[in-house]
């Protein structure tokens, strides 16, 4: 039972490069979301999706794009990486039913130099 | 907008002593509340959750939390800490169903003294 899988686990980018952080879940969850974690800031919501074809912005969406073409996958794209995007990124999914919790991936540690 | 405050950035506790980590939330309706733990370099592990009903909830690893609506609080407790409890602890709130994600506190770093 894989749960929520994030790839890669670690990545170093140069300023201006683009990349996609992958997130896949095998629990048939409708809701998926991306967070970034920075020291002293907790986790902050970047983008979220309530189902295939539907996405919306969270607290800190600037510099990131998402799409949700399938229920299973929710990739996060950095079009032009900046040092301010150095962070640990977590993907989460939940069923959307009442009284259920979100499940988190193991995170992607991204460094932009 | 909902928000979560964890007033203590760092807490130091002696091994075997009791622990209480504070969490205050701001939310218009009945919140769904969570405590997560993160060990260094690791992901998030759910300790416990409150959706409704009994205001004292039991979690894993001997943790419990009490929901107090009048104080807008959801404090985490453990009667006797172990060195392995040293970690970062996050309180979080969400609306019912979690459609628009979780709002996290900034975390409390727990240090265990031998």
Short mmCIF file of C-alpha atoms in Angstrom, two decimals:
data_model
loop_
_atom_site.label_atom_id
_atom_site.label_comp_id
_atom_site.label_asym_id
_atom_site.label_seq_id
_atom_site.Cartn_x
_atom_site.Cartn_y
_atom_site.Cartn_z
CA UNK A 1 0.00 0.00 0.00
CA UNK A 2 1.95 2.99 -1.34
CA UNK A 3 -0.33 5.82 -0.13
CA UNK A 4 1.03 9.18 -1.31
CA UNK A 5 4.26 9.00 -3.30
CA UNK A 6 6.40 12.02 -4.05
CA UNK A 7 9.32 12.15 -6.44
CA UNK A 8 12.08 13.13 -6.36
CA UNK A 9 13.09 13.14 -2.69
CA UNK A 10 15.88 15.66 -3.25
CA UNK A 11 16.55 18.16 -6.04
CA UNK A 12 18.98 20.99 -6.68
CA UNK A 13 18.06 23.55 -9.31
CA UNK A 14 19.75 26.60 -10.71
CA UNK A 15 17.88 29.88 -10.67
CA UNK A 16 15.64 30.12 -13.71
CA UNK A 17 15.38 26.39 -14.33
CA UNK A 18 12.03 24.69 -14.47
CA UNK A 19 10.97 21.39 -12.99
CA UNK A 20 7.97 19.35 -11.93
CA UNK A 21 7.50 17.76 -8.54
CA UNK A 22 5.47 14.61 -8.88
CA UNK A 23 2.76 13.42 -6.52
CA UNK A 24 0.68 10.28 -6.93
CA UNK A 25 -1.82 8.59 -4.65
CA UNK A 26 -3.38 5.16 -4.96
CA UNK A 27 -6.27 5.60 -2.52
CA UNK A 28 -8.75 7.04 -5.03
CA UNK A 29 -8.87 10.27 -3.05
CA UNK A 30 -10.66 13.23 -4.55
CA UNK A 31 -8.80 15.95 -2.66
CA UNK A 32 -5.11 16.63 -3.16
CA UNK A 33 -2.95 19.52 -2.08
CA UNK A 34 0.60 20.88 -2.04
CA UNK A 35 2.33 22.54 0.91
CA UNK A 36 5.71 24.07 1.45
CA UNK A 37 7.52 23.93 4.76
CA UNK A 38 9.98 26.61 5.78
CA UNK A 39 11.78 26.98 9.13
CA UNK A 40 9.60 28.77 11.67
CA UNK A 41 6.68 28.98 9.25
CA UNK A 42 4.99 25.61 9.58
CA UNK A 43 3.37 24.26 6.42
CA UNK A 44 1.64 26.63 4.04
CA UNK A 45 -0.83 25.66 1.35
CA UNK A 46 0.30 26.32 -2.22
CA UNK A 47 -2.45 24.83 -4.40
CA UNK A 48 -5.20 22.32 -3.94
CA UNK A 49 -7.62 20.28 -6.00
CA UNK A 50 -11.03 18.84 -5.18
CA UNK A 51 -11.12 16.54 -8.17
CA UNK A 52 -9.83 15.90 -11.65
CA UNK A 53 -9.90 19.06 -13.72
CA UNK A 54 -10.41 21.35 -10.70
CA UNK A 55 -7.65 23.31 -8.99
CA UNK A 56 -7.47 26.39 -6.83
CA UNK A 57 -4.90 28.60 -5.15
CA UNK A 58 -3.87 28.34 -1.55
CA UNK A 59 -2.01 30.79 0.67
CA UNK A 60 1.26 30.98 -1.32
CA UNK A 61 0.57 30.14 -5.01
CA UNK A 62 2.92 32.59 -6.76
CA UNK A 63 5.60 30.91 -8.85
CA UNK A 64 3.83 27.55 -8.97
CA UNK A 65 1.43 25.91 -11.39
CA UNK A 66 -0.65 22.77 -10.97
CA UNK A 67 -2.97 20.63 -13.02
CA UNK A 68 -5.12 17.62 -12.20
CA UNK A 69 -5.76 15.55 -15.30
CA UNK A 70 -6.33 12.32 -13.36
CA UNK A 71 -7.56 11.47 -9.88
CA UNK A 72 -4.24 9.84 -9.02
CA UNK A 73 -1.74 12.54 -9.98
CA UNK A 74 -1.22 16.14 -8.91
CA UNK A 75 2.10 17.53 -10.22
CA UNK A 76 3.52 20.85 -9.03
CA UNK A 77 5.42 22.89 -11.61
CA UNK A 78 8.05 25.54 -11.01
CA UNK A 79 8.34 27.46 -14.28
CA UNK A 80 11.37 29.57 -13.34
CA UNK A 81 12.91 28.57 -10.04
CA UNK A 82 14.01 31.24 -7.57
CA UNK A 83 16.09 30.90 -4.39
CA UNK A 84 12.97 31.87 -2.40
CA UNK A 85 11.47 28.56 -3.51
CA UNK A 86 14.10 26.61 -1.60
CA UNK A 87 11.93 24.58 0.74
CA UNK A 88 10.56 21.18 1.61
CA UNK A 89 7.43 20.36 -0.35
CA UNK A 90 4.70 18.02 0.85
CA UNK A 91 1.83 16.58 -1.10
CA UNK A 92 -1.30 15.37 0.66
CA UNK A 93 -4.53 13.64 -0.28
CA UNK A 94 -7.83 12.99 1.42
CA UNK A 95 -11.08 11.30 0.51
CA UNK A 96 -13.20 14.39 1.13
CA UNK A 97 -15.64 12.39 3.22
CA UNK A 98 -16.56 13.66 6.66
CA UNK A 99 -14.39 12.57 9.57
CA UNK A 100 -11.40 11.49 7.55
CA UNK A 101 -7.90 12.88 7.64
CA UNK A 102 -5.31 13.82 5.04
CA UNK A 103 -2.39 11.55 4.19
CA UNK A 104 0.99 13.08 3.46
CA UNK A 105 3.85 12.07 1.25
CA UNK A 106 7.43 11.93 2.54
CA UNK A 107 8.37 15.27 1.05
CA UNK A 108 10.70 16.69 -1.59
CA UNK A 109 13.63 18.79 -0.43
CA UNK A 110 14.31 21.41 -3.10
CA UNK A 111 17.31 23.72 -3.16
CA UNK A 112 17.54 26.55 -5.69
CA UNK A 113 21.01 28.02 -6.10
CA UNK B 1 -10.04 32.91 7.55
CA UNK B 2 -8.98 30.18 9.87
CA UNK B 3 -5.70 30.36 11.78
CA UNK B 4 -3.70 28.34 14.28
CA UNK B 5 -1.36 29.66 16.96
CA UNK B 6 1.24 27.59 18.73
CA UNK B 7 2.63 30.02 21.31
CA UNK B 8 5.73 28.04 22.19
CA UNK B 9 8.45 27.83 19.55
CA UNK B 10 10.66 25.61 21.74
CA UNK B 11 9.90 23.54 24.82
CA UNK B 12 12.44 21.62 26.90
CA UNK B 13 11.23 18.79 29.11
CA UNK B 14 13.11 16.26 31.19
CA UNK B 15 12.69 12.62 30.26
CA UNK B 16 9.89 11.11 32.31
CA UNK B 17 8.23 14.46 32.98
CA UNK B 18 4.78 15.42 31.73
CA UNK B 19 4.24 17.48 28.59
CA UNK B 20 1.65 19.95 27.38
CA UNK B 21 1.90 21.68 24.02
CA UNK B 22 -0.48 24.55 23.44
CA UNK B 23 -2.61 25.18 20.38
CA UNK B 24 -5.20 27.91 19.84
CA UNK B 25 -7.29 28.16 16.71
CA UNK B 26 -9.54 30.66 15.06
CA UNK B 27 -12.39 29.25 13.02
CA UNK B 28 -15.99 30.29 12.52
CA UNK B 29 -17.65 26.91 12.73
CA UNK B 30 -16.87 23.65 14.47
CA UNK B 31 -13.31 22.86 13.46
CA UNK B 32 -11.63 19.63 12.59
CA UNK B 33 -8.40 19.60 14.59
CA UNK B 34 -5.22 17.61 14.24
CA UNK B 35 -1.82 17.14 15.82
CA UNK B 36 1.07 15.96 13.65
CA UNK B 37 4.63 15.06 14.62
CA UNK B 38 7.69 15.38 12.42
CA UNK B 39 11.02 13.81 13.28
CA UNK B 40 14.12 15.39 11.71
CA UNK B 41 14.24 14.82 7.97
CA UNK B 42 10.99 12.90 8.02
CA UNK B 43 7.45 13.42 6.84
CA UNK B 44 4.38 14.14 8.94
CA UNK B 45 2.81 11.53 11.16
CA UNK B 46 -0.71 12.00 12.47
CA UNK B 47 -0.83 11.75 16.27
CA UNK B 48 -4.54 12.32 16.80
CA UNK B 49 -7.59 14.09 15.45
CA UNK B 50 -10.79 15.65 16.69
CA UNK B 51 -13.91 15.75 14.54
CA UNK B 52 -16.77 15.73 17.03
CA UNK B 53 -18.06 14.02 20.15
CA UNK B 54 -15.87 13.35 23.16
CA UNK B 55 -13.63 16.36 23.69
CA UNK B 56 -10.76 14.27 25.04
CA UNK B 57 -9.17 12.30 22.24
CA UNK B 58 -6.54 9.62 22.47
CA UNK B 59 -3.80 9.22 19.93
CA UNK B 60 -0.78 7.13 19.19
CA UNK B 61 2.40 6.94 21.26
CA UNK B 62 0.54 7.76 24.49
CA UNK B 63 -0.56 11.26 23.44
CA UNK B 64 -3.94 12.80 24.13
CA UNK B 65 -5.53 16.18 23.41
CA UNK B 66 -8.49 18.05 24.78
CA UNK B 67 -10.77 20.24 22.70
CA UNK B 68 -12.05 23.25 24.64
CA UNK B 69 -14.46 25.26 22.57
CA UNK B 70 -14.76 28.07 25.14
CA UNK B 71 -10.99 28.64 24.97
CA UNK B 72 -10.57 27.82 21.27
CA UNK B 73 -7.83 25.44 22.30
CA UNK B 74 -6.67 21.94 21.45
CA UNK B 75 -3.68 21.26 23.70
CA UNK B 76 -1.60 18.12 23.36
CA UNK B 77 -0.52 16.21 26.47
CA UNK B 78 1.57 13.24 27.45
CA UNK B 79 2.02 12.09 31.04
CA UNK B 80 5.62 10.91 30.70
CA UNK B 81 7.87 11.78 27.76
CA UNK B 82 10.55 9.57 26.27
CA UNK B 83 13.73 10.67 24.52
CA UNK B 84 12.20 9.44 21.25
CA UNK B 85 9.47 12.10 21.56
CA UNK B 86 11.97 14.81 20.62
CA UNK B 87 10.57 16.23 17.37
CA UNK B 88 8.60 19.08 15.83
CA UNK B 89 4.89 19.14 16.63
CA UNK B 90 2.28 20.82 14.47
CA UNK B 91 -1.32 21.64 15.27
CA UNK B 92 -3.65 22.03 12.29
CA UNK B 93 -7.27 22.92 11.54
CA UNK B 94 -9.48 22.28 8.55
CA UNK B 95 -13.03 22.85 7.48
CA UNK B 96 -15.25 19.80 7.27
CA UNK B 97 -14.21 17.47 4.49
CA UNK B 98 -10.90 19.22 3.93
CA UNK B 99 -11.72 20.64 0.52
CA UNK B 100 -9.53 23.70 0.94
CA UNK B 101 -6.67 22.06 2.80
CA UNK B 102 -5.23 22.35 6.26
CA UNK B 103 -4.07 25.44 8.10
CA UNK B 104 -1.04 24.69 10.25
CA UNK B 105 0.52 26.38 13.23
CA UNK B 106 4.19 27.26 13.01
CA UNK B 107 5.18 24.31 15.14
CA UNK B 108 6.70 23.63 18.54
CA UNK B 109 10.16 22.10 18.76
CA UNK B 110 10.32 19.64 21.65
CA UNK B 111 13.67 19.00 23.30
CA UNK B 112 14.06 16.16 25.79
CA UNK B 113 16.68 16.49 28.51
CA UNK B 114 18.16 13.28 29.92
#
